[in-house]
Amino acid sequence: MKRVYLAITLILIVALGACAGTQTIQNRTETIVISYESIGTLAFPTVRAYIEQREANKSLSGDALVSAKKTYNDAVDKFDQAGNLIKSYVSAPKTTPIAQLPVLLRSVAVLLANLSGGSVQGNTLIIPSTGGTK
Amino acid sequence: MTLAEIEILVNGLILAAQLIITQINDNTHLTDEQKKGYLDRITSIQDRVKGSKFPV
Protein backbone atom coordinates (compact mmCIF):
# COMPACT_ATOMS: atom_id res chain seq x y z
CA MET A 1 0.00 0.00 0.00
CA LYS A 2 1.28 3.40 -0.93
CA ARG A 3 1.89 5.43 2.16
CA VAL A 4 2.49 9.04 2.79
CA TYR A 5 4.94 10.08 5.42
CA LEU A 6 3.25 12.97 7.10
CA ALA A 7 4.07 14.81 10.20
CA ILE A 8 6.32 12.51 11.76
CA THR A 9 9.88 13.08 11.34
CA LEU A 10 8.37 16.04 13.09
CA ILE A 11 8.24 14.27 16.38
CA LEU A 12 11.87 13.30 16.04
CA ILE A 13 12.76 16.84 15.13
CA VAL A 14 10.89 18.14 18.13
CA ALA A 15 12.58 15.63 20.40
CA LEU A 16 16.00 16.53 19.11
CA GLY A 17 15.26 20.21 19.06
CA ALA A 18 13.96 20.17 22.58
CA CYS A 19 16.84 18.20 23.99
CA ALA A 20 19.84 19.48 22.10
CA GLY A 21 21.62 21.88 24.37
CA THR A 22 23.80 23.11 21.55
CA GLN A 23 20.98 24.83 19.71
CA THR A 24 20.14 28.44 20.33
CA ILE A 25 16.75 29.19 21.81
CA GLN A 26 15.67 30.74 18.51
CA ASN A 27 16.61 27.66 16.49
CA ARG A 28 15.02 25.33 18.99
CA THR A 29 11.81 27.35 19.17
CA GLU A 30 11.57 27.64 15.39
CA THR A 31 12.01 23.89 15.03
CA ILE A 32 9.36 23.15 17.62
CA VAL A 33 6.83 25.62 16.17
CA ILE A 34 7.31 24.41 12.59
CA SER A 35 6.88 20.83 13.77
CA TYR A 36 3.71 21.73 15.64
CA GLU A 37 2.33 23.58 12.63
CA SER A 38 3.04 20.64 10.36
CA ILE A 39 1.18 18.19 12.57
CA GLY A 40 -1.76 20.58 12.84
CA THR A 41 -1.99 21.27 9.12
CA LEU A 42 -1.14 17.81 7.75
CA ALA A 43 -1.92 14.99 10.13
CA PHE A 44 -5.16 16.22 11.69
CA PRO A 45 -6.96 17.20 8.46
CA THR A 46 -5.91 13.92 6.84
CA VAL A 47 -7.27 11.79 9.67
CA ARG A 48 -10.47 13.81 9.97
CA ALA A 49 -11.11 13.45 6.24
CA TYR A 50 -10.49 9.72 6.54
CA ILE A 51 -13.09 9.36 9.30
CA GLU A 52 -15.60 11.42 7.32
CA GLN A 53 -14.95 9.29 4.25
CA ARG A 54 -15.58 6.10 6.18
CA GLU A 55 -18.73 7.58 7.68
CA ALA A 56 -19.97 8.52 4.21
CA ASN A 57 -19.32 5.09 2.71
CA LYS A 58 -20.80 3.38 5.79
CA SER A 59 -17.64 1.42 6.54
CA LEU A 60 -17.64 3.07 9.97
CA SER A 61 -20.89 3.50 11.81
CA GLY A 62 -22.72 3.20 15.12
CA ASP A 63 -20.67 2.91 18.29
CA ALA A 64 -17.43 2.48 16.34
CA LEU A 65 -18.00 5.79 14.59
CA VAL A 66 -18.79 7.57 17.86
CA SER A 67 -15.69 6.05 19.42
CA ALA A 68 -13.52 7.16 16.51
CA LYS A 69 -14.81 10.71 16.76
CA LYS A 70 -14.21 10.78 20.51
CA THR A 71 -10.68 9.48 20.02
CA TYR A 72 -10.06 12.17 17.43
CA ASN A 73 -11.33 14.79 19.87
CA ASP A 74 -9.00 13.36 22.55
CA ALA A 75 -6.11 13.77 20.14
CA VAL A 76 -7.16 17.38 19.57
CA ASP A 77 -7.17 18.00 23.33
CA LYS A 78 -3.67 16.54 23.74
CA PHE A 79 -2.46 18.58 20.79
CA ASP A 80 -3.93 21.66 22.46
CA GLN A 81 -2.03 20.81 25.67
CA ALA A 82 1.15 20.54 23.62
CA GLY A 83 0.43 23.97 22.18
CA ASN A 84 0.03 25.45 25.63
CA LEU A 85 3.32 23.86 26.66
CA ILE A 86 5.07 25.45 23.70
CA LYS A 87 3.53 28.79 24.60
CA SER A 88 4.94 28.46 28.11
CA TYR A 89 8.32 27.59 26.62
CA VAL A 90 8.24 30.63 24.35
CA SER A 91 7.34 32.85 27.26
CA ALA A 92 9.88 31.34 29.70
CA PRO A 93 12.27 28.98 27.86
CA LYS A 94 14.59 28.39 30.79
CA THR A 95 11.92 27.33 33.27
CA THR A 96 9.54 25.30 31.11
CA PRO A 97 9.97 21.50 31.16
CA ILE A 98 9.92 21.16 27.38
CA ALA A 99 11.00 17.51 27.61
CA GLN A 100 7.30 16.64 28.08
CA LEU A 101 6.53 17.89 24.59
CA PRO A 102 7.80 14.87 22.60
CA VAL A 103 5.83 12.61 24.96
CA LEU A 104 2.62 14.54 24.36
CA LEU A 105 3.11 14.66 20.60
CA ARG A 106 3.92 10.97 20.48
CA SER A 107 0.65 10.17 22.25
CA VAL A 108 -1.14 12.36 19.69
CA ALA A 109 0.61 10.47 16.89
CA VAL A 110 -0.43 7.09 18.33
CA LEU A 111 -4.09 8.19 18.52
CA LEU A 112 -4.02 9.47 14.93
CA ALA A 113 -2.31 6.31 13.74
CA ASN A 114 -4.91 4.11 15.40
CA LEU A 115 -7.70 6.12 13.82
CA SER A 116 -6.30 5.98 10.30
CA GLY A 117 -4.96 2.45 10.16
CA GLY A 118 -1.48 3.88 10.22
CA SER A 119 1.35 3.33 12.62
CA VAL A 120 4.04 5.04 14.62
CA GLN A 121 7.42 3.59 13.74
CA GLY A 122 10.23 5.00 15.75
CA ASN A 123 9.59 8.71 15.59
CA THR A 124 7.60 8.59 12.39
CA LEU A 125 3.81 8.66 12.06
CA ILE A 126 2.76 6.86 8.90
CA ILE A 127 -0.74 7.46 7.59
CA PRO A 128 -1.93 5.43 4.59
CA SER A 129 -2.56 7.73 1.66
CA THR A 130 -5.97 6.21 1.02
CA GLY A 131 -6.74 5.39 4.61
CA GLY A 132 -6.27 2.09 6.36
CA THR A 133 -8.29 -1.07 6.17
CA LYS A 134 -9.69 -0.93 9.70
CA MET B 1 55.63 31.28 36.86
CA THR B 2 54.79 29.71 40.19
CA LEU B 3 52.19 27.02 40.77
CA ALA B 4 49.92 29.59 42.44
CA GLU B 5 50.15 31.85 39.40
CA ILE B 6 49.25 28.97 37.11
CA GLU B 7 46.21 28.17 39.23
CA ILE B 8 45.09 31.77 39.08
CA LEU B 9 45.51 31.80 35.29
CA VAL B 10 43.44 28.61 34.93
CA ASN B 11 40.73 29.98 37.16
CA GLY B 12 40.76 33.17 35.12
CA LEU B 13 40.29 31.19 31.91
CA ILE B 14 37.39 29.25 33.41
CA LEU B 15 35.77 32.49 34.53
CA ALA B 16 36.28 33.96 31.08
CA ALA B 17 34.68 30.90 29.52
CA GLN B 18 31.75 31.17 31.90
CA LEU B 19 31.30 34.82 31.01
CA ILE B 20 31.36 33.99 27.31
CA ILE B 21 28.75 31.26 27.84
CA THR B 22 26.59 33.69 29.79
CA GLN B 23 26.87 36.23 27.01
CA ILE B 24 25.92 33.63 24.41
CA ASN B 25 22.87 32.66 26.45
CA ASP B 26 21.92 36.29 26.86
CA ASN B 27 22.26 36.80 23.13
CA THR B 28 19.97 33.88 22.33
CA HIS B 29 16.90 34.97 24.23
CA LEU B 30 13.77 35.63 22.24
CA THR B 31 12.80 39.21 21.61
CA ASP B 32 9.28 40.34 22.48
CA GLU B 33 8.53 40.51 18.77
CA GLN B 34 9.74 36.96 18.23
CA LYS B 35 7.72 35.74 21.20
CA LYS B 36 4.57 37.38 19.87
CA GLY B 37 5.14 35.86 16.46
CA TYR B 38 5.56 32.35 17.86
CA LEU B 39 2.59 32.70 20.22
CA ASP B 40 0.37 33.89 17.37
CA ARG B 41 1.44 30.98 15.17
CA ILE B 42 0.76 28.43 17.89
CA THR B 43 -2.61 29.97 18.74
CA SER B 44 -3.59 29.94 15.08
CA ILE B 45 -2.88 26.23 14.75
CA GLN B 46 -4.54 25.46 18.09
CA ASP B 47 -7.71 27.26 16.99
CA ARG B 48 -7.72 25.55 13.62
CA VAL B 49 -7.34 22.07 15.10
CA LYS B 50 -9.79 22.70 17.94
CA GLY B 51 -12.29 23.82 15.32
CA SER B 52 -12.04 20.41 13.68
CA LYS B 53 -13.43 18.55 16.69
CA PHE B 54 -16.41 16.33 16.01
CA PRO B 55 -19.69 17.18 17.73
CA VAL B 56 -20.31 14.05 19.80
Coordinates of C-alpha atoms in Angstrom, one line a residue:
Chain A
M1 CA 0.0 0.0 0.0
K2 CA 1.3 3.4 -0.9
R3 CA 1.9 5.4 2.2
V4 CA 2.5 9.0 2.8
Y5 CA 4.9 10.1 5.4
L6 CA 3.3 13.0 7.1
A7 CA 4.1 14.8 10.2
I8 CA 6.3 12.5 11.8
T9 CA 9.9 13.1 11.3
L10 CA 8.4 16.0 13.1
I11 CA 8.2 14.3 16.4
L12 CA 11.9 13.3 16.0
I13 CA 12.8 16.8 15.1
V14 CA 10.9 18.1 18.1
A15 CA 12.6 15.6 20.4
L16 CA 16.0 16.5 19.1
G17 CA 15.3 20.2 19.1
A18 CA 14.0 20.2 22.6
C19 CA 16.8 18.2 24.0
A20 CA 19.8 19.5 22.1
G21 CA 21.6 21.9 24.4
T22 CA 23.8 23.1 21.6
Q23 CA 21.0 24.8 19.7
T24 CA 20.1 28.4 20.3
I25 CA 16.8 29.2 21.8
Q26 CA 15.7 30.7 18.5
N27 CA 16.6 27.7 16.5
R28 CA 15.0 25.3 19.0
T29 CA 11.8 27.4 19.2
E30 CA 11.6 27.6 15.4
T31 CA 12.0 23.9 15.0
I32 CA 9.4 23.2 17.6
V33 CA 6.8 25.6 16.2
I34 CA 7.3 24.4 12.6
S35 CA 6.9 20.8 13.8
Y36 CA 3.7 21.7 15.6
E37 CA 2.3 23.6 12.6
S38 CA 3.0 20.6 10.4
I39 CA 1.2 18.2 12.6
G40 CA -1.8 20.6 12.8
T41 CA -2.0 21.3 9.1
L42 CA -1.1 17.8 7.8
A43 CA -1.9 15.0 10.1
F44 CA -5.2 16.2 11.7
P45 CA -7.0 17.2 8.5
T46 CA -5.9 13.9 6.8
V47 CA -7.3 11.8 9.7
R48 CA -10.5 13.8 10.0
A49 CA -11.1 13.5 6.2
Y50 CA -10.5 9.7 6.5
I51 CA -13.1 9.4 9.3
E52 CA -15.6 11.4 7.3
Q53 CA -14.9 9.3 4.3
R54 CA -15.6 6.1 6.2
E55 CA -18.7 7.6 7.7
A56 CA -20.0 8.5 4.2
N57 CA -19.3 5.1 2.7
K58 CA -20.8 3.4 5.8
S59 CA -17.6 1.4 6.5
L60 CA -17.6 3.1 10.0
S61 CA -20.9 3.5 11.8
G62 CA -22.7 3.2 15.1
D63 CA -20.7 2.9 18.3
A64 CA -17.4 2.5 16.3
L65 CA -18.0 5.8 14.6
V66 CA -18.8 7.6 17.9
S67 CA -15.7 6.0 19.4
A68 CA -13.5 7.2 16.5
K69 CA -14.8 10.7 16.8
K70 CA -14.2 10.8 20.5
T71 CA -10.7 9.5 20.0
Y72 CA -10.1 12.2 17.4
N73 CA -11.3 14.8 19.9
D74 CA -9.0 13.4 22.5
A75 CA -6.1 13.8 20.1
V76 CA -7.2 17.4 19.6
D77 CA -7.2 18.0 23.3
K78 CA -3.7 16.5 23.7
F79 CA -2.5 18.6 20.8
D80 CA -3.9 21.7 22.5
Q81 CA -2.0 20.8 25.7
A82 CA 1.1 20.5 23.6
G83 CA 0.4 24.0 22.2
N84 CA 0.0 25.5 25.6
L85 CA 3.3 23.9 26.7
I86 CA 5.1 25.4 23.7
K87 CA 3.5 28.8 24.6
S88 CA 4.9 28.5 28.1
Y89 CA 8.3 27.6 26.6
V90 CA 8.2 30.6 24.3
S91 CA 7.3 32.8 27.3
A92 CA 9.9 31.3 29.7
P93 CA 12.3 29.0 27.9
K94 CA 14.6 28.4 30.8
T95 CA 11.9 27.3 33.3
T96 CA 9.5 25.3 31.1
P97 CA 10.0 21.5 31.2
I98 CA 9.9 21.2 27.4
A99 CA 11.0 17.5 27.6
Q100 CA 7.3 16.6 28.1
L101 CA 6.5 17.9 24.6
P102 CA 7.8 14.9 22.6
V103 CA 5.8 12.6 25.0
L104 CA 2.6 14.5 24.4
L105 CA 3.1 14.7 20.6
R106 CA 3.9 11.0 20.5
S107 CA 0.7 10.2 22.3
V108 CA -1.1 12.4 19.7
A109 CA 0.6 10.5 16.9
V110 CA -0.4 7.1 18.3
L111 CA -4.1 8.2 18.5
L112 CA -4.0 9.5 14.9
A113 CA -2.3 6.3 13.7
N114 CA -4.9 4.1 15.4
L115 CA -7.7 6.1 13.8
S116 CA -6.3 6.0 10.3
G117 CA -5.0 2.5 10.2
G118 CA -1.5 3.9 10.2
S119 CA 1.4 3.3 12.6
V120 CA 4.0 5.0 14.6
Q121 CA 7.4 3.6 13.7
G122 CA 10.2 5.0 15.7
N123 CA 9.6 8.7 15.6
T124 CA 7.6 8.6 12.4
L125 CA 3.8 8.7 12.1
I126 CA 2.8 6.9 8.9
I127 CA -0.7 7.5 7.6
P128 CA -1.9 5.4 4.6
S129 CA -2.6 7.7 1.7
T130 CA -6.0 6.2 1.0
G131 CA -6.7 5.4 4.6
G132 CA -6.3 2.1 6.4
T133 CA -8.3 -1.1 6.2
K134 CA -9.7 -0.9 9.7
Chain B
M1 CA 55.6 31.3 36.9
T2 CA 54.8 29.7 40.2
L3 CA 52.2 27.0 40.8
A4 CA 49.9 29.6 42.4
E5 CA 50.1 31.9 39.4
I6 CA 49.2 29.0 37.1
E7 CA 46.2 28.2 39.2
I8 CA 45.1 31.8 39.1
L9 CA 45.5 31.8 35.3
V10 CA 43.4 28.6 34.9
N11 CA 40.7 30.0 37.2
G12 CA 40.8 33.2 35.1
L13 CA 40.3 31.2 31.9
I14 CA 37.4 29.3 33.4
L15 CA 35.8 32.5 34.5
A16 CA 36.3 34.0 31.1
A17 CA 34.7 30.9 29.5
Q18 CA 31.8 31.2 31.9
L19 CA 31.3 34.8 31.0
I20 CA 31.4 34.0 27.3
I21 CA 28.7 31.3 27.8
T22 CA 26.6 33.7 29.8
Q23 CA 26.9 36.2 27.0
I24 CA 25.9 33.6 24.4
N25 CA 22.9 32.7 26.5
D26 CA 21.9 36.3 26.9
N27 CA 22.3 36.8 23.1
T28 CA 20.0 33.9 22.3
H29 CA 16.9 35.0 24.2
L30 CA 13.8 35.6 22.2
T31 CA 12.8 39.2 21.6
D32 CA 9.3 40.3 22.5
E33 CA 8.5 40.5 18.8
Q34 CA 9.7 37.0 18.2
K35 CA 7.7 35.7 21.2
K36 CA 4.6 37.4 19.9
G37 CA 5.1 35.9 16.5
Y38 CA 5.6 32.4 17.9
L39 CA 2.6 32.7 20.2
D40 CA 0.4 33.9 17.4
R41 CA 1.4 31.0 15.2
I42 CA 0.8 28.4 17.9
T43 CA -2.6 30.0 18.7
S44 CA -3.6 29.9 15.1
I45 CA -2.9 26.2 14.8
Q46 CA -4.5 25.5 18.1
D47 CA -7.7 27.3 17.0
R48 CA -7.7 25.5 13.6
V49 CA -7.3 22.1 15.1
K50 CA -9.8 22.7 17.9
G51 CA -12.3 23.8 15.3
S52 CA -12.0 20.4 13.7
K53 CA -13.4 18.5 16.7
F54 CA -16.4 16.3 16.0
P55 CA -19.7 17.2 17.7
V56 CA -20.3 14.1 19.8

